[in-house]
Coordinates of C-alpha atoms and ligand atoms in Angstrom, one line a residue:
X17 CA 29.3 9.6 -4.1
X18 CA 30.7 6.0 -2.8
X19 CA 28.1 4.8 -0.9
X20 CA 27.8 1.2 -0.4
X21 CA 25.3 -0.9 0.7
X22 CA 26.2 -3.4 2.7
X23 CA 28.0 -1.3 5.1
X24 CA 25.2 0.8 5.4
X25 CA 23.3 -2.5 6.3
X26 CA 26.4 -3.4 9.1
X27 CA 26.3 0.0 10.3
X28 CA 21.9 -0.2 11.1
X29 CA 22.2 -3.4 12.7
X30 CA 24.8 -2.1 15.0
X31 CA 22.7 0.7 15.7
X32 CA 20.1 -1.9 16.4
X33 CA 22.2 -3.7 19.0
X34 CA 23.1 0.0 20.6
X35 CA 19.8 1.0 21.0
X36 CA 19.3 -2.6 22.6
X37 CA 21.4 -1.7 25.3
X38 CA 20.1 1.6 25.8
X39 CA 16.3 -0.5 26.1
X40 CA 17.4 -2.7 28.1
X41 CA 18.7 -0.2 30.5
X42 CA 15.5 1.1 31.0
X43 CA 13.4 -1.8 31.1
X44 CA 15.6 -2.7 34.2
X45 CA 14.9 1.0 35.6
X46 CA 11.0 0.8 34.8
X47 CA 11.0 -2.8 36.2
X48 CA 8.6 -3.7 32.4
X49 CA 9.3 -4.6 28.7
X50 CA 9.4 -1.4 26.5
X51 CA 6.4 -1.3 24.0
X52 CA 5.9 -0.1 20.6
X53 CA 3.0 0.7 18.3
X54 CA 3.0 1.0 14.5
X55 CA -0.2 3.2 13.0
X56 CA -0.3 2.8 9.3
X57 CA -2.1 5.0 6.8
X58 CA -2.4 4.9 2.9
X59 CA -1.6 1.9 0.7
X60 CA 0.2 -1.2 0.6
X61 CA 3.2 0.2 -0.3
X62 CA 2.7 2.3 3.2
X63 CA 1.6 -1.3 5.4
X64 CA 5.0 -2.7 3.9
X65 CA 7.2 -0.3 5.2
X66 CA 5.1 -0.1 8.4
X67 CA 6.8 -4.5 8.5
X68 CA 9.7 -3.4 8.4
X69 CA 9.8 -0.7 11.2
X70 CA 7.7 -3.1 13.4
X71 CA 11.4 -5.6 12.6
X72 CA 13.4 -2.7 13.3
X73 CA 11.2 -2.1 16.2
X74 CA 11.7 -5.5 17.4
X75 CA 15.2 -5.7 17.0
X76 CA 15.9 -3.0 19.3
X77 CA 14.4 -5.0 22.3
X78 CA 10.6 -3.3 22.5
X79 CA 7.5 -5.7 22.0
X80 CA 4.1 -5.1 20.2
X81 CA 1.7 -3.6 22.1
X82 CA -1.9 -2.7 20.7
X83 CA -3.0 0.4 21.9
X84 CA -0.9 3.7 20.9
X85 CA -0.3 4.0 24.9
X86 CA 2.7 2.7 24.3
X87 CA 6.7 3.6 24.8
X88 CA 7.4 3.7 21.2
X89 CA 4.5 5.1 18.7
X90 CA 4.9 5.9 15.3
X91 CA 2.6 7.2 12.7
X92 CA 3.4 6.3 9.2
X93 CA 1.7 9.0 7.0
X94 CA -0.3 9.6 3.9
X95 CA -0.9 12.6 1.9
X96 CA -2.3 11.7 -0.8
X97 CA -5.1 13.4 0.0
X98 CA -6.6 16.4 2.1
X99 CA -8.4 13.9 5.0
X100 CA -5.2 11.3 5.4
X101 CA -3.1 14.4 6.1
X102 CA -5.7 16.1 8.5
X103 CA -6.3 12.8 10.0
X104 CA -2.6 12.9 11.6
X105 CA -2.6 16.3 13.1
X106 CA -6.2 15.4 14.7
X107 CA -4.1 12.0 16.1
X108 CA -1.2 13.8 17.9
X109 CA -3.0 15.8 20.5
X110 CA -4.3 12.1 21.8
X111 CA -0.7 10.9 21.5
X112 CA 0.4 14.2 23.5
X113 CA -1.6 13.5 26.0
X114 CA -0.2 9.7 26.3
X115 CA 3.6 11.3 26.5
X116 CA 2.4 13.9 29.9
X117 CA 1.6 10.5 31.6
X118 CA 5.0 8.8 30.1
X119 CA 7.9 10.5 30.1
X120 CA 9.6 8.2 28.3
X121 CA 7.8 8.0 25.4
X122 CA 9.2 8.0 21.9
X123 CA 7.0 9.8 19.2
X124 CA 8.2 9.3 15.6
X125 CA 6.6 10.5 12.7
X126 CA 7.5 9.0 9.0
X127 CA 6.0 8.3 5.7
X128 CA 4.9 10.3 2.7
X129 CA 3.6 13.2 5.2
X130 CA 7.0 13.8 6.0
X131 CA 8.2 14.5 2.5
X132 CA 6.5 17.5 2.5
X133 CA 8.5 20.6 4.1
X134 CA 5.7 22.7 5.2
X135 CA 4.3 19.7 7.2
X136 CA 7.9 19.8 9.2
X137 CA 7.9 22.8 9.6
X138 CA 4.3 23.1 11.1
X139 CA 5.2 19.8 13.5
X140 CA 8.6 21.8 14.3
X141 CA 6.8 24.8 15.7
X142 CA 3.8 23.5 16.8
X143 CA 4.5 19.7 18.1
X144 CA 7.2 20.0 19.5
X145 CA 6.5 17.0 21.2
X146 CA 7.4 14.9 18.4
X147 CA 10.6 13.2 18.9
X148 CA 11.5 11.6 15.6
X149 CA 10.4 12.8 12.2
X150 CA 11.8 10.9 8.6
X151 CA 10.9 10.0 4.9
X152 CA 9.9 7.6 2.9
X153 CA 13.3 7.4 1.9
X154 CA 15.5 7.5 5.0
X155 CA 13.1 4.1 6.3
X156 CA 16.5 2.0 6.6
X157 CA 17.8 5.0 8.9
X158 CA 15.5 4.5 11.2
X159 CA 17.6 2.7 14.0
X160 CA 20.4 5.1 13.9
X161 CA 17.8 8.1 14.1
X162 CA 16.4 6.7 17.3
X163 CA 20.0 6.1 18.7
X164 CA 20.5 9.5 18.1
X165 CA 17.4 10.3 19.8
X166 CA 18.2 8.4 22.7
X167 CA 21.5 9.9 23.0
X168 CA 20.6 13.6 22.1
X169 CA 17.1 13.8 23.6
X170 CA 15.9 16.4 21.0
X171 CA 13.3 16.1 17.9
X172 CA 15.9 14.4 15.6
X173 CA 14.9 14.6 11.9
X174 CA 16.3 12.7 8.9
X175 CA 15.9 13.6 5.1
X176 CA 19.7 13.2 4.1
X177 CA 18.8 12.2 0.1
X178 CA 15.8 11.0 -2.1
X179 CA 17.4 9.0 -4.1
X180 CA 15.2 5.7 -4.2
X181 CA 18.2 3.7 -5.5
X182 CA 20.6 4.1 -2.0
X183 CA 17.4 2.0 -0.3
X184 CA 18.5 -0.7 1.8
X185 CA 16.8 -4.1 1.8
X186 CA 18.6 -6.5 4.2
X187 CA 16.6 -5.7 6.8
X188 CA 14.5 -7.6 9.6
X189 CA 10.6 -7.4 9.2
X190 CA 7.9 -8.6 10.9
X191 CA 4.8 -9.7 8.7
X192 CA 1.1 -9.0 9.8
X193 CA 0.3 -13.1 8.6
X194 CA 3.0 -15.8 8.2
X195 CA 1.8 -16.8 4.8
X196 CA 1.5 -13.7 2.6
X197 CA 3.8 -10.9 1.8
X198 CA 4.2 -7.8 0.2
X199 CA 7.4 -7.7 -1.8
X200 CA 8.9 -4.1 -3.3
X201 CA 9.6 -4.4 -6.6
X202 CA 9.9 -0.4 -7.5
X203 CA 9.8 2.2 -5.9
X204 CA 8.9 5.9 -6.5
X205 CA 7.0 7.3 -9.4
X206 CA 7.5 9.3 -12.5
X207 CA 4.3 9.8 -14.0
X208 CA 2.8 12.9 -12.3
X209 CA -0.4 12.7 -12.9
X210 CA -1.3 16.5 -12.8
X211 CA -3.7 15.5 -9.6
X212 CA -1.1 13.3 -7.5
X213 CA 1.4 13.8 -4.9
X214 CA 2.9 10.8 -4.8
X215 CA 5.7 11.4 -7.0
X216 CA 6.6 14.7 -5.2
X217 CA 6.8 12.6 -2.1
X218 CA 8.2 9.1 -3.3
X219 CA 10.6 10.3 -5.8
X220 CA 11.8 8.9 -9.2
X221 CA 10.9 5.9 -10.2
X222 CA 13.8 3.2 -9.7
X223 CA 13.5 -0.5 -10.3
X224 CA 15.2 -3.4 -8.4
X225 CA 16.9 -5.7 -9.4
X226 CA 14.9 -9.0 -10.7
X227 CA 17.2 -11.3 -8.9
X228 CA 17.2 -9.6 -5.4
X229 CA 13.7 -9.7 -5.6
X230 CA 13.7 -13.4 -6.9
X231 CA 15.8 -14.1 -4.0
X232 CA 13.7 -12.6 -1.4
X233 CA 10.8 -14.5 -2.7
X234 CA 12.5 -17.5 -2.6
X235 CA 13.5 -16.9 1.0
X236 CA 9.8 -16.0 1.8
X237 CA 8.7 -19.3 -0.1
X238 CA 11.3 -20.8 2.4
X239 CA 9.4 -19.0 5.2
X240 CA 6.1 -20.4 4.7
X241 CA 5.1 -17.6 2.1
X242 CA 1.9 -18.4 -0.3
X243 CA 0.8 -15.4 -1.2
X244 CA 3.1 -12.6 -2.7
X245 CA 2.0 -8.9 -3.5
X246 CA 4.2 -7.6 -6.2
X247 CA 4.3 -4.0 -4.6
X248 CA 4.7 -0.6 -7.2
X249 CA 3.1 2.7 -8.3
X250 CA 3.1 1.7 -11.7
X251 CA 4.3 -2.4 -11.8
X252 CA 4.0 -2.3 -15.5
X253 CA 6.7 -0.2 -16.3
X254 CA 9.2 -2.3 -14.0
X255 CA 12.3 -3.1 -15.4
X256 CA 12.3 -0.5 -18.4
X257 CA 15.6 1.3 -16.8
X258 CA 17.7 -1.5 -15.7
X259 CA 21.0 -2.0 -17.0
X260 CA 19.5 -5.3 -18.6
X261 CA 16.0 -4.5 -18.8
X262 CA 13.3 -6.6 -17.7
X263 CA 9.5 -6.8 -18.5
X264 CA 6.9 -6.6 -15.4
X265 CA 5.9 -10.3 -17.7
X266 CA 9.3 -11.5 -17.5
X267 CA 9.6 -11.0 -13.8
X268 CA 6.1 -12.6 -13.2
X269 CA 7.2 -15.7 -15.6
X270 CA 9.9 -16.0 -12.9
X271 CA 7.9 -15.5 -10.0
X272 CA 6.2 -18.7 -10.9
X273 CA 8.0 -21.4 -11.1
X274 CA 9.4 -20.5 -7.6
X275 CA 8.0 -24.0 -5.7
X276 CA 5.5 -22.9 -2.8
X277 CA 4.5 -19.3 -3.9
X278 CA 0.5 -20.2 -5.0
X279 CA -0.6 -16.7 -5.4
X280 CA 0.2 -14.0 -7.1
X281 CA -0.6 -10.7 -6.9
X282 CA 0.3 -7.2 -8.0
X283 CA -0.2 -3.5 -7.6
X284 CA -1.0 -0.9 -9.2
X285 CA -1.2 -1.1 -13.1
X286 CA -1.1 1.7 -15.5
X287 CA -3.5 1.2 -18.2
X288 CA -0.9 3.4 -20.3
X289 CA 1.9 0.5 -20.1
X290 CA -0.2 -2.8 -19.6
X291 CA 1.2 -4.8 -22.3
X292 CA 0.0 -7.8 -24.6
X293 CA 2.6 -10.1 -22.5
X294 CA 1.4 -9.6 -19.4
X295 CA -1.9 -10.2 -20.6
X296 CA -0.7 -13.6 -22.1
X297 CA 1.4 -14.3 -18.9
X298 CA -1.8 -14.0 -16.9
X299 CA -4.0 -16.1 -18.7
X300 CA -1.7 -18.8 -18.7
X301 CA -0.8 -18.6 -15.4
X302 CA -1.3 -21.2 -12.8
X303 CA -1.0 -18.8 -9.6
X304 CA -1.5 -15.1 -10.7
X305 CA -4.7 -14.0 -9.4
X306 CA -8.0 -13.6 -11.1
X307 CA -7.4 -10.0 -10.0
X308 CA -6.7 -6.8 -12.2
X309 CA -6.7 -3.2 -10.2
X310 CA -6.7 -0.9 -13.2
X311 CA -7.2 2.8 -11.9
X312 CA -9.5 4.6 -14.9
X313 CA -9.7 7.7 -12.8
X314 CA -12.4 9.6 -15.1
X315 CA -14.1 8.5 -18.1
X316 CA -13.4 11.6 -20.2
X317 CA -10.8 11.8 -22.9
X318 CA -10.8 15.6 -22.6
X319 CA -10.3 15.0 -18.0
X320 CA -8.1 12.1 -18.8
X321 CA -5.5 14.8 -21.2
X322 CA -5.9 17.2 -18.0
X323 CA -5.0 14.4 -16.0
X324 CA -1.9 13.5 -17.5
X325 CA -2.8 10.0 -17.6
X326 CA -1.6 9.0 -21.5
X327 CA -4.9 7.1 -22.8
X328 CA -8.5 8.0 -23.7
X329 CA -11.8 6.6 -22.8
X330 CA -11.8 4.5 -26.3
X331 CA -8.3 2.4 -25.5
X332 CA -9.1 2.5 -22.2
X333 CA -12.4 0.4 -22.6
X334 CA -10.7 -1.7 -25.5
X335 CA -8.0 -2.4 -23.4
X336 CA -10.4 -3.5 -20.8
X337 CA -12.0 -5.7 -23.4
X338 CA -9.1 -8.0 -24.4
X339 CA -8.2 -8.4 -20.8
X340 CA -11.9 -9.7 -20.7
X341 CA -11.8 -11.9 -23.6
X342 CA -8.2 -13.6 -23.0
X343 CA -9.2 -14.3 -19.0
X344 CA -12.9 -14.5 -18.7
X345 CA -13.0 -15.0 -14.9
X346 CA -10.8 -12.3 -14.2
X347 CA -12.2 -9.4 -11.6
X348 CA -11.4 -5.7 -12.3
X349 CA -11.2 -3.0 -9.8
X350 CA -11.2 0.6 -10.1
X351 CA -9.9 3.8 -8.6
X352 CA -11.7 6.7 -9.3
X353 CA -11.9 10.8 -8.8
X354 CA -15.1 12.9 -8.9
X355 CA -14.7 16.0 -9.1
X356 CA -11.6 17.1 -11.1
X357 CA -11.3 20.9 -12.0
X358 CA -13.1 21.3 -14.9
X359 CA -15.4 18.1 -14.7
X360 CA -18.6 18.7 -16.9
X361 CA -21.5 16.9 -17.1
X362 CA -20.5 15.5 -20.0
X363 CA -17.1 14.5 -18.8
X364 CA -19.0 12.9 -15.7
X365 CA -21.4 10.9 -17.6
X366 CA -18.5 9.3 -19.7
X367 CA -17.2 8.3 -16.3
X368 CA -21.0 6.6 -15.5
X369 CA -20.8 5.3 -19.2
X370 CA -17.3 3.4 -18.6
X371 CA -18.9 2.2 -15.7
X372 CA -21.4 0.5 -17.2
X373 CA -19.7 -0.6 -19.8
X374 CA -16.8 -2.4 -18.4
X375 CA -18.8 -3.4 -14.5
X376 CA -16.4 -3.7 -12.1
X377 CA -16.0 -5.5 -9.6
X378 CA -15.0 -3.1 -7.5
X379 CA -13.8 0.5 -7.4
X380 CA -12.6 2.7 -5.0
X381 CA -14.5 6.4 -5.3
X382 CA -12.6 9.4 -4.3
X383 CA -13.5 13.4 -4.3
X384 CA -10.9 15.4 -5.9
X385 CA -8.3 16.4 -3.4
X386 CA -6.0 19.6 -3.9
X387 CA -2.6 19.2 -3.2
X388 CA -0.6 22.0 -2.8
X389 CA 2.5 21.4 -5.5
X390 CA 0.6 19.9 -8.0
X391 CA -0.5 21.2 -11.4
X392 CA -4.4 20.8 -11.2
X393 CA -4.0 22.6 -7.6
X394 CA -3.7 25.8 -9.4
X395 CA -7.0 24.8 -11.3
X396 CA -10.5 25.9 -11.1
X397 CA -12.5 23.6 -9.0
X398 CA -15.9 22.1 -9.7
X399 CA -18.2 23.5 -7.0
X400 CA -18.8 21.2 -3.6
X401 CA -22.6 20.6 -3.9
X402 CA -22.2 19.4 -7.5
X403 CA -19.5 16.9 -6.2
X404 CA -21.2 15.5 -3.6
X405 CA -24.1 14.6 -6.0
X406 CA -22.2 13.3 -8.8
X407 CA -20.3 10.9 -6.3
X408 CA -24.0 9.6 -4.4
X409 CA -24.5 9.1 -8.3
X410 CA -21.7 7.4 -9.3
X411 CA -21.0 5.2 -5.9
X412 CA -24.9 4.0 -6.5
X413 CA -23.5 2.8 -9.8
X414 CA -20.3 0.9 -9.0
X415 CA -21.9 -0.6 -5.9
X416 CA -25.3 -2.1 -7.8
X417 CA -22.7 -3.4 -10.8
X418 CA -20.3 -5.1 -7.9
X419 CA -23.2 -6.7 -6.2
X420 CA -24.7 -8.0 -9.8
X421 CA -20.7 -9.6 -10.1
X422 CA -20.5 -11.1 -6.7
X423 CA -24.1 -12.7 -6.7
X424 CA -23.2 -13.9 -10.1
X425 CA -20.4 -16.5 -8.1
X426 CA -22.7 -17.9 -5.8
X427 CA -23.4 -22.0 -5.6
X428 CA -19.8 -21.8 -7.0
X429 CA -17.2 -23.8 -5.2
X430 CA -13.6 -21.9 -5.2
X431 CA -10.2 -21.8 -3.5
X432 CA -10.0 -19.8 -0.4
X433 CA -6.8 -18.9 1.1
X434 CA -7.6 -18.4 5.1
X435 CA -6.3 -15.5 7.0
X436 CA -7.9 -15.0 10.6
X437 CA -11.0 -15.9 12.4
X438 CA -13.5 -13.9 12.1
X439 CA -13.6 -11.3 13.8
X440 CA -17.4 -11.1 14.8
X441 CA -17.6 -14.7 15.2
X442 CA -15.0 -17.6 16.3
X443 CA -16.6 -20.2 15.0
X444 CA -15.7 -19.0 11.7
X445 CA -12.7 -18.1 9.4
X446 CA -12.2 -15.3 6.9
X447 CA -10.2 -15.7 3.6
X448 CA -10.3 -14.6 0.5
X449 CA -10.7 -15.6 -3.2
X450 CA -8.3 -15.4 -6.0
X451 CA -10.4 -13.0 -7.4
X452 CA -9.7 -11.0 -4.2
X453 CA -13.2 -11.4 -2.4
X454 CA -13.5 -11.9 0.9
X455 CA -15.5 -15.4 2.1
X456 CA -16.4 -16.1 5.8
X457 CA -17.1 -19.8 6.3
X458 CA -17.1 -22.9 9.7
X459 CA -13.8 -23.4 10.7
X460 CA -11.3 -23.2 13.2
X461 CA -7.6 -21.8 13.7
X462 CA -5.9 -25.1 12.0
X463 CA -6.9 -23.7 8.4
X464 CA -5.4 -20.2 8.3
X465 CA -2.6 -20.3 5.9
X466 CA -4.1 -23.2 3.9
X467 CA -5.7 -22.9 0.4
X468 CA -9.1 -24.7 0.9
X469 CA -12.1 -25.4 -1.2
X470 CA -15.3 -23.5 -0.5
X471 CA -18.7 -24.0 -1.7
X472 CA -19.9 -19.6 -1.7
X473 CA -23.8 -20.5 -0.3
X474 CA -24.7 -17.1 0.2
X475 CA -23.6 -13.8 -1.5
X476 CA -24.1 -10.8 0.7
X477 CA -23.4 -8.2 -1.4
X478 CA -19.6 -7.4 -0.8
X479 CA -18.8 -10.9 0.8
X480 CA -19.6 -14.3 1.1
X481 CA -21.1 -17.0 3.5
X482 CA -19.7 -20.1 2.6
X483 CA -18.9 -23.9 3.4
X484 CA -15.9 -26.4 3.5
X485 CA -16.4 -28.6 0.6
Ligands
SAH529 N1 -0.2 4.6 -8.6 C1 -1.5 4.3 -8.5 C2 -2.3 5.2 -7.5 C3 -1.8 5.5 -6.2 S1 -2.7 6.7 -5.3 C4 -2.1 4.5 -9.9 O1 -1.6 5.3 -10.7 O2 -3.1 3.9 -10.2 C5 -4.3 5.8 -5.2 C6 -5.4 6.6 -5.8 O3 -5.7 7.8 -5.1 C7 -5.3 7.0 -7.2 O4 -5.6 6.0 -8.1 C8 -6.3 8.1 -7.3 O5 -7.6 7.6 -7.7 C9 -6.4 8.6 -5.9 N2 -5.9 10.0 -5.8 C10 -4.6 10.4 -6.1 N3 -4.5 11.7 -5.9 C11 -5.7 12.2 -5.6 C12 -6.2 13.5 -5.3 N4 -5.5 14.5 -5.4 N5 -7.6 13.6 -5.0 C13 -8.3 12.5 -4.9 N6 -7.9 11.2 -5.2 C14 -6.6 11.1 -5.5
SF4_530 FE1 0.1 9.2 -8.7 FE2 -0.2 8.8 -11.3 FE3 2.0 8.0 -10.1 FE4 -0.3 6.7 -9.6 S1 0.8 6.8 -11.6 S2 1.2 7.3 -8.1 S3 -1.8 8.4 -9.7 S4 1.3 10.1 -10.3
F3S531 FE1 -0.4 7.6 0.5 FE2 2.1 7.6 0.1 FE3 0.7 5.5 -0.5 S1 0.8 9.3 -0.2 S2 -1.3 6.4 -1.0 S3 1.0 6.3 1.5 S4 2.5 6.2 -1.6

């Protein structure tokens, strides 16, 4: 198929400017600005796209508004598991309600949710309400969709192709802070683990181009970007598929010696495809973050087969060992699923042992959740009450381990990039470590943005009290 890019891009931003007009039109009618409201669920990846709707958003005339009252709502969905998905259909009847009042209102629906057909098909005959409904893949589409809406005034739904590779990138975005970014540098995933969704919903894995990324950076770094997040399912397989390959190392060697990016930070790794460069690239790096999110998932060999995830409890806790050894302050954070069909005892208590064994800083706990299209979903599953108690078990675990790691920093003095005042208190500021932890210390509006020295008085568990040096 010819399809080219930059036309595509001409063609959205005139659909932009269009659907201007149209705004315009009836904020003179309505005698008010039109509003919109972006509600974000899942990861990163998810809060990234949710930017660049709110630039879309922005571009076609209609101003942020905090409450989902607004003229323009839109949900951008998870599924990868049970309670994100239920979560949405349990949102709508309040947004229905909103719509009765306000005629005008625009509902639009997008995100992983929306890659799934049944879920279309149940909003199709039972919210018909809905106005606008796309994938993860049709994002850059998004202005001419709501033209069409506009101009059609029925539900208008867009899944034209999956390919990850047709995405377009030139497009506006508004950032949630000035100084830190998330940055795509893949997109899709072709791992399927025998548990996930995600690659049913994202599609194949696809690369970008290291010097469009580059190049966006660079214009970020122009823009008053510090921070970057280096945004992926599986960041260390980037670059295996381009026409001139590039290691996830390589990219990060190029990343830093871009002049005003002072932080670095990536997600998610693969323990199957971490490699000894990136390990060296880290440890002598001046701005990648004492941060490594390394999903484990189980701690059985025998789950870890099931799971599809290419490594076993052994390499898994070496690997997590030389990590340790080359970068001794460095933080690691888990993800992990209780609960998988067919968990034993035993399988559980090699979980507990890895644990122990390599303390993390953090980890994120999760209960199996069947999805419907997946391989395990079709497995026998481990019965609730047994669940429940392994998870009390294990999330007693992880949090006693982080709370032994954080104390273990306090009286130290460290860098602390500022993002807001506190929310509970306005006479202080929140930031965060390299090491991703959160600190909460006396200041005022002048530091966020700015990378200041902190002395961490008081640990308090999950975050620290601290003080301007
Ligand atoms: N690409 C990342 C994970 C993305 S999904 C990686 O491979 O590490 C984030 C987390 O959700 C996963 O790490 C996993 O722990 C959890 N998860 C995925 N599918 C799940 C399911 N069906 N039930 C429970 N947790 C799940
Ligand atoms: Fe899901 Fe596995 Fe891909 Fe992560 S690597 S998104 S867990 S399939
Ligand atoms: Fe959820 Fe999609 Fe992310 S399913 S976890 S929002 S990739």
């Amino acid at each position: 198929m010819n399809y080219n890019k930059e036309n595509e891009a001409k063609l959205q931003k005139s659909y932009m400017q269009e659907v201007r007009n149209l705004v315009e039109d009836t904020s003179k009618r309505l005698g008010r600005k039109l509003t919109y409201h972006v509600t974000t669920f899942g990861c990163q990846m998810n809060a990234h796209d949710s930017e660049k709707l709110k630039g879309i958003l922005d571009e076609m005339g209609y101003m942020e508004k905090e409450g989902e009252d607004a003229d323009f709502v839109i949900y951008n969905t998870c599924t990868v598991r049970e309670n994100a998905n239920l979560k949405v259909y349990g949102r709508l009847g309040r947004l229905h309600s909103y719509k009765k009042k306000n005629p005008d209102m625009i509902i639009g629906l997008c995100g992983c949710m929306m890659e799934e057909k049944d879920v279309v098909e149940k909003i199709k005959s039972s919210y018909g309400f809905v106005d606008i409904i796309f994938g993860t893949h049709n994002l850059f589409q998004f202005a001419g969709l709501t033209l069409k809406r506009l101009q059609e005034n029925r539900m208008i739904i867009g899944f034209e192709d999956d390919d990850n590779s047709k995405i377009i990138e030139d497009l506006p975005s508004i950032r949630k802070y000035s100084f830190k970014s998330g940055v795509n540098i893949m997109y899709g995933c072709n791992n399927f683990c025998s548990y996930c969704i995600v690659p049913y919903v994202r599609g194949r894995e696809f690369s970008r181009e290291a010097d469009d990324i580059i190049g966006e950076i660079k214009k970020l770094s122009r823009d008053g970007v510090k921070e970057i997040m280096l945004l992926g399912q599986n960041v260390n397989s980037y670059g295996k598929t381009l026409d001139n390959p590039v290691s996830f190392a390589e990219l990060l060697r190029r990343v830093e010696e871009i002049d005003g990016i002072e932080r670095i930070r990536f997600m998610t790794s693969h323990p199957k495809d971490l490699s000894d460069e990136l390990i060296d690239v880290m440890a002598s790096s001046k701005k990648i973050c004492r941060h490594l999110h390394l999903p484990v998932q189980s701690g059985s060999s025998a789950l870890l087969k099931k799971m599809n995830r290419h490594y076993t409890k052994e390499s898994y806790l070496a690997l997590a060992e030389k990590i340790k050894e080359r970068i001794p302050d460095i933080a690691l954070t888990t993800d992990i699923i209780v609960g998988f069909p067919g968990e034993t005892d035993a399988d559980f208590e090699d979980t507990l042992d890895v644990v122990g064994k390599v303390r993390y800083d953090s980890a994120f706990t999760f209960i199996y959740s069947k999805r419907t299209g997946t391989p395990a979903a079709g497995w026998e599953s481990v019965p609730e009450d047994v669940v429940k108690n392994r998870f009390d078990r294990l999330l007693e675990k992880v949090q006693t381990i982080a709370a032994e790691k954080a104390m273990a920093l306090e009286g130290r003095t460290m860098d602390v990039l500022v993002e807001s005042i506190n929310e509970h208190d306005n006479s202080l500021v929140t930031g965060r470590l390299s090491n991703n932890s959160t600190v909460h210390f006396g200041g005022d509006e002048s530091l966020i943005g700015r990378i200041v020295p902190v002395v961490l008085k008081e640990c308090k568990g999950f975050y620290y009290i601290g003080e301007k040096e």
